[in-house]
Coordinates of C-alpha atoms and ligand atoms in Angstrom, one line a residue:
X183 CA -1.2 35.6 42.3
X184 CA 1.8 36.9 40.7
X185 CA 1.7 38.8 37.5
X186 CA 3.4 36.3 35.5
X187 CA 1.4 33.4 36.7
X188 CA -1.7 35.5 36.0
X189 CA -0.5 36.2 32.4
X190 CA 0.4 32.6 32.1
X191 CA -2.9 31.4 33.1
X192 CA -4.9 33.8 30.8
X193 CA -2.7 32.8 27.9
X194 CA -3.2 29.2 28.8
X195 CA -7.0 29.9 28.8
X196 CA -6.8 31.5 25.2
X197 CA -4.7 28.6 23.8
X198 CA -7.2 26.0 25.1
X199 CA -10.1 28.1 23.7
X200 CA -8.3 28.4 20.4
X201 CA -7.6 24.5 20.3
X202 CA -11.2 23.6 21.4
X203 CA -12.5 26.1 18.8
X204 CA -10.6 24.6 16.0
X205 CA -12.1 21.3 16.6
X206 CA -15.7 22.7 17.2
X207 CA -15.8 24.5 13.9
X208 CA -15.2 21.3 11.7
X209 CA -18.3 19.5 11.0
X210 CA -18.2 15.7 12.2
X211 CA -17.3 14.6 8.8
X212 CA -14.3 12.7 7.2
X213 CA -13.8 11.9 3.9
X214 CA -11.4 8.9 3.3
X215 CA -9.9 7.5 0.1
X216 CA -7.7 4.3 0.9
X217 CA -6.6 1.3 -1.2
X218 CA -9.2 -1.5 -1.5
X219 CA -9.1 -4.3 1.1
X220 CA -6.8 -2.3 3.3
X221 CA -8.8 -1.9 6.6
X222 CA -10.7 -4.2 9.4
X223 CA -14.4 -4.6 8.9
X224 CA -14.9 -2.6 12.1
X225 CA -12.3 0.2 12.2
X226 CA -14.5 3.0 10.8
X227 CA -17.4 1.8 13.1
X228 CA -14.9 2.1 16.3
X229 CA -13.7 5.5 15.2
X230 CA -17.4 7.0 14.8
X231 CA -18.2 5.8 18.2
X232 CA -15.1 7.1 19.8
X233 CA -15.5 10.5 18.2
X234 CA -19.0 11.0 16.6
X235 CA -17.5 11.6 13.1
X236 CA -19.0 10.1 10.4
X237 CA -16.8 8.7 7.8
X238 CA -17.2 8.6 4.0
X239 CA -15.1 5.8 2.5
X240 CA -14.0 5.3 -1.1
X241 CA -11.5 3.0 -2.6
X242 CA -8.8 2.8 -5.2
X243 CA -6.4 0.3 -6.4
X244 CA -3.5 2.2 -7.8
X245 CA -1.3 5.1 -6.9
X246 CA -1.9 6.4 -10.4
X247 CA -5.8 6.5 -9.9
X248 CA -5.2 8.4 -6.5
X249 CA -2.9 11.0 -8.0
X250 CA -5.1 11.6 -10.8
X251 CA -7.9 12.6 -8.3
X252 CA -5.7 14.6 -6.3
X253 CA -4.0 16.6 -9.0
X254 CA -7.4 17.5 -10.5
X255 CA -7.8 19.3 -7.2
X256 CA -10.8 19.9 -5.0
X257 CA -11.3 16.0 -4.4
X258 CA -12.9 16.6 -1.1
X259 CA -10.7 14.0 0.6
X260 CA -9.4 14.4 4.0
X261 CA -7.1 11.7 4.2
X262 CA -5.6 9.4 1.5
X263 CA -2.8 6.6 1.6
X264 CA -0.1 7.2 -1.0
X265 CA 3.0 4.8 -1.3
X266 CA 5.9 6.7 0.0
X267 CA 8.1 6.2 -2.9
X268 CA 7.9 7.8 -5.4
X269 CA 4.3 9.0 -5.1
X270 CA 4.2 10.6 -1.6
X271 CA 7.7 12.0 -2.4
X272 CA 6.4 13.6 -5.6
X273 CA 3.2 15.0 -4.1
X274 CA 5.2 16.7 -1.1
X275 CA 7.5 18.3 -3.7
X276 CA 4.4 19.2 -5.6
X277 CA 2.6 20.8 -2.5
X278 CA -0.5 18.6 -2.5
X279 CA 0.0 17.4 1.0
X280 CA -0.4 19.5 4.1
X281 CA 2.2 19.4 7.1
X282 CA 0.9 17.4 10.1
X283 CA 0.5 18.9 13.3
X284 CA 2.2 16.7 15.7
X285 CA 0.5 18.3 18.6
X286 CA -2.6 16.5 17.5
X287 CA -1.2 13.3 17.2
X288 CA -0.4 12.1 20.7
X289 CA 0.7 8.6 19.6
X290 CA 3.3 10.0 17.3
X291 CA 6.4 8.5 19.4
X292 CA 5.1 5.2 19.3
X293 CA 5.8 4.7 15.7
X294 CA 8.8 2.2 14.6
X295 CA 11.9 4.4 14.2
X296 CA 13.4 2.4 11.6
X297 CA 10.1 2.9 9.2
X298 CA 10.1 6.5 10.1
X299 CA 13.7 6.8 8.8
X300 CA 12.9 4.9 5.7
X301 CA 9.9 7.1 5.0
X302 CA 12.0 10.2 5.9
X303 CA 13.9 9.5 2.6
X304 CA 10.3 10.5 0.8
X305 CA 9.2 13.0 3.1
X306 CA 12.3 14.8 4.6
X307 CA 11.6 15.4 8.4
X308 CA 8.5 13.0 8.4
X309 CA 6.5 16.3 8.1
X310 CA 3.8 15.3 5.9
X311 CA 3.1 11.6 6.6
X312 CA 2.9 8.6 8.8
X313 CA 3.4 5.1 8.0
X314 CA 0.0 3.1 7.4
X315 CA 0.8 -0.4 6.3
X316 CA 3.8 -1.9 4.2
X317 CA 4.3 -5.1 2.2
X318 CA 6.4 -6.2 -0.8
X319 CA 5.0 -7.3 -4.3
X320 CA 5.0 -10.8 -4.9
X321 CA 3.4 -13.9 -6.1
X322 CA 0.7 -16.0 -5.3
X323 CA -0.4 -19.4 -6.8
X324 CA -2.6 -22.4 -6.7
X325 CA -0.5 -25.4 -5.4
X326 CA -2.1 -28.2 -7.2
X327 CA -2.5 -26.5 -10.6
X328 CA 1.1 -25.5 -10.7
X329 CA 2.2 -28.8 -9.8
X330 CA -0.1 -30.3 -12.4
X331 CA 1.3 -27.8 -15.1
X332 CA 4.8 -27.8 -14.0
X333 CA 5.4 -31.2 -12.4
X334 CA 4.9 -32.7 -8.9
X335 CA 8.5 -31.3 -7.6
X336 CA 7.8 -27.6 -8.8
X337 CA 8.4 -25.4 -5.8
X338 CA 8.4 -21.9 -7.4
X339 CA 10.4 -19.1 -5.7
X340 CA 11.3 -16.8 -8.4
X341 CA 9.8 -14.5 -10.9
X342 CA 10.1 -17.2 -13.5
X343 CA 6.4 -18.1 -12.7
X344 CA 5.6 -14.8 -14.5
X345 CA 8.2 -14.0 -16.8
X346 CA 9.9 -17.1 -18.2
X347 CA 7.8 -17.8 -21.3
X348 CA 8.3 -21.6 -21.2
X349 CA 6.9 -21.4 -17.9
X350 CA 4.1 -19.3 -18.2
X351 CA 3.0 -20.8 -21.4
X352 CA 2.3 -24.2 -19.4
X353 CA 0.1 -22.1 -16.9
X354 CA -1.9 -20.1 -19.5
X355 CA -4.8 -22.4 -19.4
X356 CA -5.3 -22.1 -15.4
X357 CA -5.1 -18.3 -15.7
X358 CA -2.1 -16.1 -14.9
X359 CA -2.9 -12.3 -13.8
X360 CA -0.6 -9.2 -13.6
X361 CA -1.0 -6.1 -11.9
X362 CA -2.2 -3.2 -13.8
X363 CA 0.7 -0.8 -13.3
X364 CA 4.2 -0.5 -14.9
X365 CA 5.6 0.7 -11.7
X366 CA 5.3 -2.8 -10.4
X367 CA 5.4 -4.9 -13.6
X368 CA 8.4 -3.4 -15.0
X369 CA 10.7 -3.7 -12.0
X370 CA 9.7 -7.3 -11.3
X371 CA 10.5 -8.1 -15.0
X372 CA 13.9 -6.4 -14.7
X373 CA 14.5 -8.2 -11.5
X374 CA 13.8 -11.6 -13.3
X375 CA 16.2 -10.3 -16.1
X376 CA 19.0 -10.1 -13.6
X377 CA 19.0 -6.3 -13.7
X378 CA 18.2 -3.7 -11.0
X379 CA 14.7 -3.7 -10.2
X380 CA 15.0 -0.1 -9.2
X381 CA 16.8 1.0 -12.4
X382 CA 16.3 4.5 -13.6
X383 CA 18.1 3.8 -16.8
X384 CA 15.8 4.4 -19.8
X385 CA 17.3 1.7 -22.0
X386 CA 15.8 -0.9 -19.3
X387 CA 12.2 0.3 -20.0
X388 CA 12.6 -1.6 -23.2
X389 CA 14.3 -4.4 -21.8
X390 CA 11.5 -4.8 -19.3
X391 CA 8.9 -4.3 -22.0
X392 CA 10.1 -6.8 -24.3
X393 CA 10.1 -9.3 -21.6
X394 CA 6.4 -8.4 -20.8
X395 CA 5.6 -8.7 -24.6
X396 CA 7.0 -12.4 -24.5
X397 CA 4.6 -13.5 -22.0
X398 CA 1.8 -11.4 -22.8
X399 CA 0.3 -14.1 -25.0
X400 CA -0.3 -16.1 -21.6
X401 CA -1.6 -13.4 -19.6
X402 CA -5.5 -13.6 -18.7
X403 CA -5.6 -10.1 -17.5
X404 CA -3.9 -7.0 -15.9
X405 CA -5.8 -5.8 -12.8
X406 CA -4.6 -4.7 -9.4
X407 CA -7.6 -6.0 -7.0
X408 CA -9.8 -8.7 -8.5
X409 CA -7.0 -11.1 -8.3
X410 CA -7.9 -11.6 -4.8
X411 CA -11.2 -13.2 -5.5
X412 CA -10.2 -15.0 -8.5
X413 CA -7.3 -16.7 -6.9
X414 CA -9.2 -17.6 -3.7
X415 CA -12.2 -19.1 -6.1
X416 CA -9.7 -20.9 -8.3
X417 CA -10.6 -18.9 -11.4
X418 CA -7.0 -18.2 -11.9
X419 CA -3.8 -20.2 -10.7
X420 CA -1.0 -17.5 -10.5
X421 CA -1.2 -13.9 -9.6
X422 CA 1.3 -10.9 -9.2
X423 CA 0.1 -8.9 -6.4
X424 CA 0.6 -7.2 -3.1
X425 CA 1.6 -9.8 -0.6
X426 CA -1.1 -8.7 1.8
X427 CA -3.9 -9.1 -0.9
X428 CA -2.4 -12.5 -1.7
X429 CA -2.6 -13.4 2.0
X430 CA -6.2 -12.3 1.9
X431 CA -6.8 -14.7 -1.2
X432 CA -5.2 -17.4 0.8
X433 CA -7.6 -16.8 3.9
X434 CA -10.7 -16.5 1.7
X435 CA -9.6 -19.8 -0.1
X436 CA -9.6 -21.5 3.1
X437 CA -12.7 -20.0 4.4
X438 CA -14.5 -21.2 1.1
X439 CA -13.4 -24.7 1.9
X440 CA -13.4 -25.6 -1.8
X441 CA -10.2 -27.2 -1.9
X442 CA -8.0 -24.5 -3.3
X443 CA -4.8 -24.2 -1.5
X444 CA -2.5 -21.1 -2.1
X445 CA 1.2 -20.3 -1.6
X446 CA 2.5 -16.8 -1.4
X447 CA 6.2 -15.8 -1.7
X448 CA 8.3 -13.0 -2.4
X449 CA 10.6 -14.0 -5.1
X450 CA 14.3 -14.5 -4.5
X451 CA 15.7 -12.0 -7.0
X452 CA 14.0 -9.2 -5.1
X453 CA 10.8 -7.3 -5.1
X454 CA 9.2 -3.8 -4.9
X455 CA 8.6 -2.8 -1.2
X456 CA 5.6 -0.3 -0.7
X457 CA 5.3 1.8 2.6
X458 CA 2.0 3.2 2.2
X459 CA 1.4 6.5 4.2
X460 CA -1.5 8.3 5.8
X461 CA -1.5 11.7 4.2
X462 CA -3.8 14.9 4.2
X463 CA -4.2 16.6 1.1
X464 CA -3.7 20.6 1.3
X465 CA -7.2 21.3 0.4
X466 CA -8.7 18.8 2.8
X467 CA -11.9 20.3 4.0
X468 CA -11.6 18.4 7.6
X469 CA -7.9 18.3 8.5
X470 CA -8.5 18.0 12.2
X471 CA -10.9 15.2 11.9
X472 CA -8.0 13.6 9.6
X473 CA -5.5 14.2 12.5
X474 CA -8.0 12.3 14.9
X475 CA -8.4 9.4 12.3
X476 CA -4.5 9.1 11.8
X477 CA -3.9 9.0 15.7
X478 CA -6.8 6.6 16.1
X479 CA -4.9 4.2 13.3
X480 CA -1.8 4.4 16.0
X481 CA -3.6 2.9 18.6
X482 CA -2.0 -0.6 19.0
X483 CA -5.6 -2.3 19.6
X484 CA -6.9 -0.6 16.5
X485 CA -4.1 -1.3 14.1
X486 CA -3.7 -4.9 15.3
X487 CA -6.9 -5.8 14.1
X488 CA -6.3 -4.0 10.7
X489 CA -2.9 -6.1 10.2
X490 CA -4.7 -9.3 11.5
X491 CA -7.4 -8.9 8.8
X492 CA -5.4 -7.6 5.8
X493 CA -2.2 -9.2 5.9
X494 CA 0.1 -6.3 6.0
X495 CA 2.6 -5.4 8.6
X496 CA 2.2 -1.9 10.4
X497 CA 4.8 0.3 12.0
X498 CA 3.3 0.3 15.6
X499 CA 5.7 -2.0 17.3
X500 CA 3.5 -2.2 20.6
X501 CA 0.8 -3.9 18.5
X502 CA 3.0 -6.9 17.8
X503 CA 2.2 -9.0 20.6
X504 CA -1.4 -8.8 19.5
X505 CA -0.7 -10.2 15.8
X506 CA -1.7 -13.6 15.0
X507 CA 1.2 -16.1 15.2
X508 CA 0.5 -17.3 11.6
X509 CA 0.9 -13.6 10.2
X510 CA 3.8 -12.8 12.5
X511 CA 5.6 -16.0 11.2
X512 CA 4.9 -15.5 7.7
X513 CA 7.9 -14.7 5.8
X514 CA 6.1 -12.9 3.2
X515 CA 4.4 -10.6 5.4
X516 CA 7.0 -10.2 8.0
X517 CA 10.4 -11.2 5.8
X518 CA 13.6 -12.3 7.3
X519 CA 16.6 -9.8 7.0
X520 CA 18.2 -11.6 3.9
X521 CA 14.9 -11.0 2.0
X522 CA 14.6 -7.4 3.3
X523 CA 18.1 -6.7 2.0
X524 CA 16.9 -7.6 -1.4
X525 CA 13.6 -5.2 -1.4
X526 CA 13.6 -2.1 -3.2
X527 CA 11.4 0.9 -3.0
X528 CA 10.4 2.5 -6.2
X529 CA 12.7 5.2 -7.5
X530 CA 11.6 8.7 -8.6
X531 CA 11.9 9.4 -12.3
X532 CA 11.8 12.4 -14.6
X533 CA 9.2 13.2 -16.9
X534 CA 10.8 12.0 -19.9
X535 CA 11.4 8.6 -18.1
X536 CA 7.7 8.6 -17.3
X537 CA 6.7 9.5 -21.0
X538 CA 8.5 6.4 -22.3
X539 CA 7.3 4.2 -19.7
X540 CA 3.6 5.1 -20.4
X541 CA 4.4 4.7 -24.1
X542 CA 5.9 1.2 -23.6
X543 CA 3.2 0.0 -21.2
X544 CA 0.2 0.9 -23.7
X545 CA 2.1 -1.2 -26.2
X546 CA 2.5 -3.9 -23.8
X547 CA -1.3 -3.7 -22.5
X548 CA -2.7 -3.5 -26.3
X549 CA -0.1 -6.1 -27.1
X550 CA 1.0 -4.2 -30.3
Ligands
N2P230 C1 -4.5 -3.0 -0.9 C2 -3.0 -2.9 -1.5 C3 -2.2 -1.9 -1.0 C4 -0.8 -2.2 -1.1 N1 -5.0 -3.8 -1.5 C5 -0.3 -1.2 -2.3 N2 0.7 -0.7 -2.0

């Protein structure tokens, strides 16, 4: 054996040993913090079966809640799912996410290149995150109740259903809800007002807040997850929500078979688009296990079950042939190009803007 070959073999052996050792040193635990209603019922079980790693799984329903935990440090989480813009972008700048090791993500190249390019705007070079699921924010409503309130020909397609006081006043009695975050409510209000939904002009904060104040008396509650069941059970009739969640409400209503029929749409004026990502906090105790789970989520046969369950589009093109027809063909989940052109991601804003927005939001929430 030549000296070079021998040296190569020794080196290779050392590398294998190191790689194996890195995995072997981690205990078989993974602590995941994900959005609620955002995974298939058997995903975790399948992962544990495949790897022997036990998953501790907690949920949140807003980026604000996630970041409060991460910024406090020592969250103990190995894998979290921030929306790309502006949340992941800000986290990357603040150094709270670790670089991913592509050598531990064999399915890396199977991701949709257009989505990767969009994500690179928030995470230059796609170093810290992979796309998980994505959707616009829209409106879900109960067909009968909205017709009863607005007339038999009503076929809502705009934000007026939530932000035109004359319209919302008529819906008050059947129950209207808004998402509990200014980063979704204010852009929607601005889009209704004919302004840019992704405006970073401070003057637009009061334009949005004034609009919300006008419809505030007709709003039953602000919440970012309970509208799924309320809409499905007929306890509310109009909800501002993440489209996949509204689709889940529609499926739950069908399953319950109590005559609640829901419609879900992305408003014609344009809407927020969230690309939610899988990211590993810098202080994650089990980063190798996190990589194993991220790669597991890229398997077409795994991610297709998730999309089929939760009604959110994924970024693995090879899963498409396995997605249910009714989901693939739903324009709210896979919108046509004309609608995609009107969707926008949330812009990054500075601390001054954020302070003003928080103050305006508190006013809106308390109704003062
Ligand atoms: C899941 C909500 C995820 C969408 N319930 C938020 N980007």
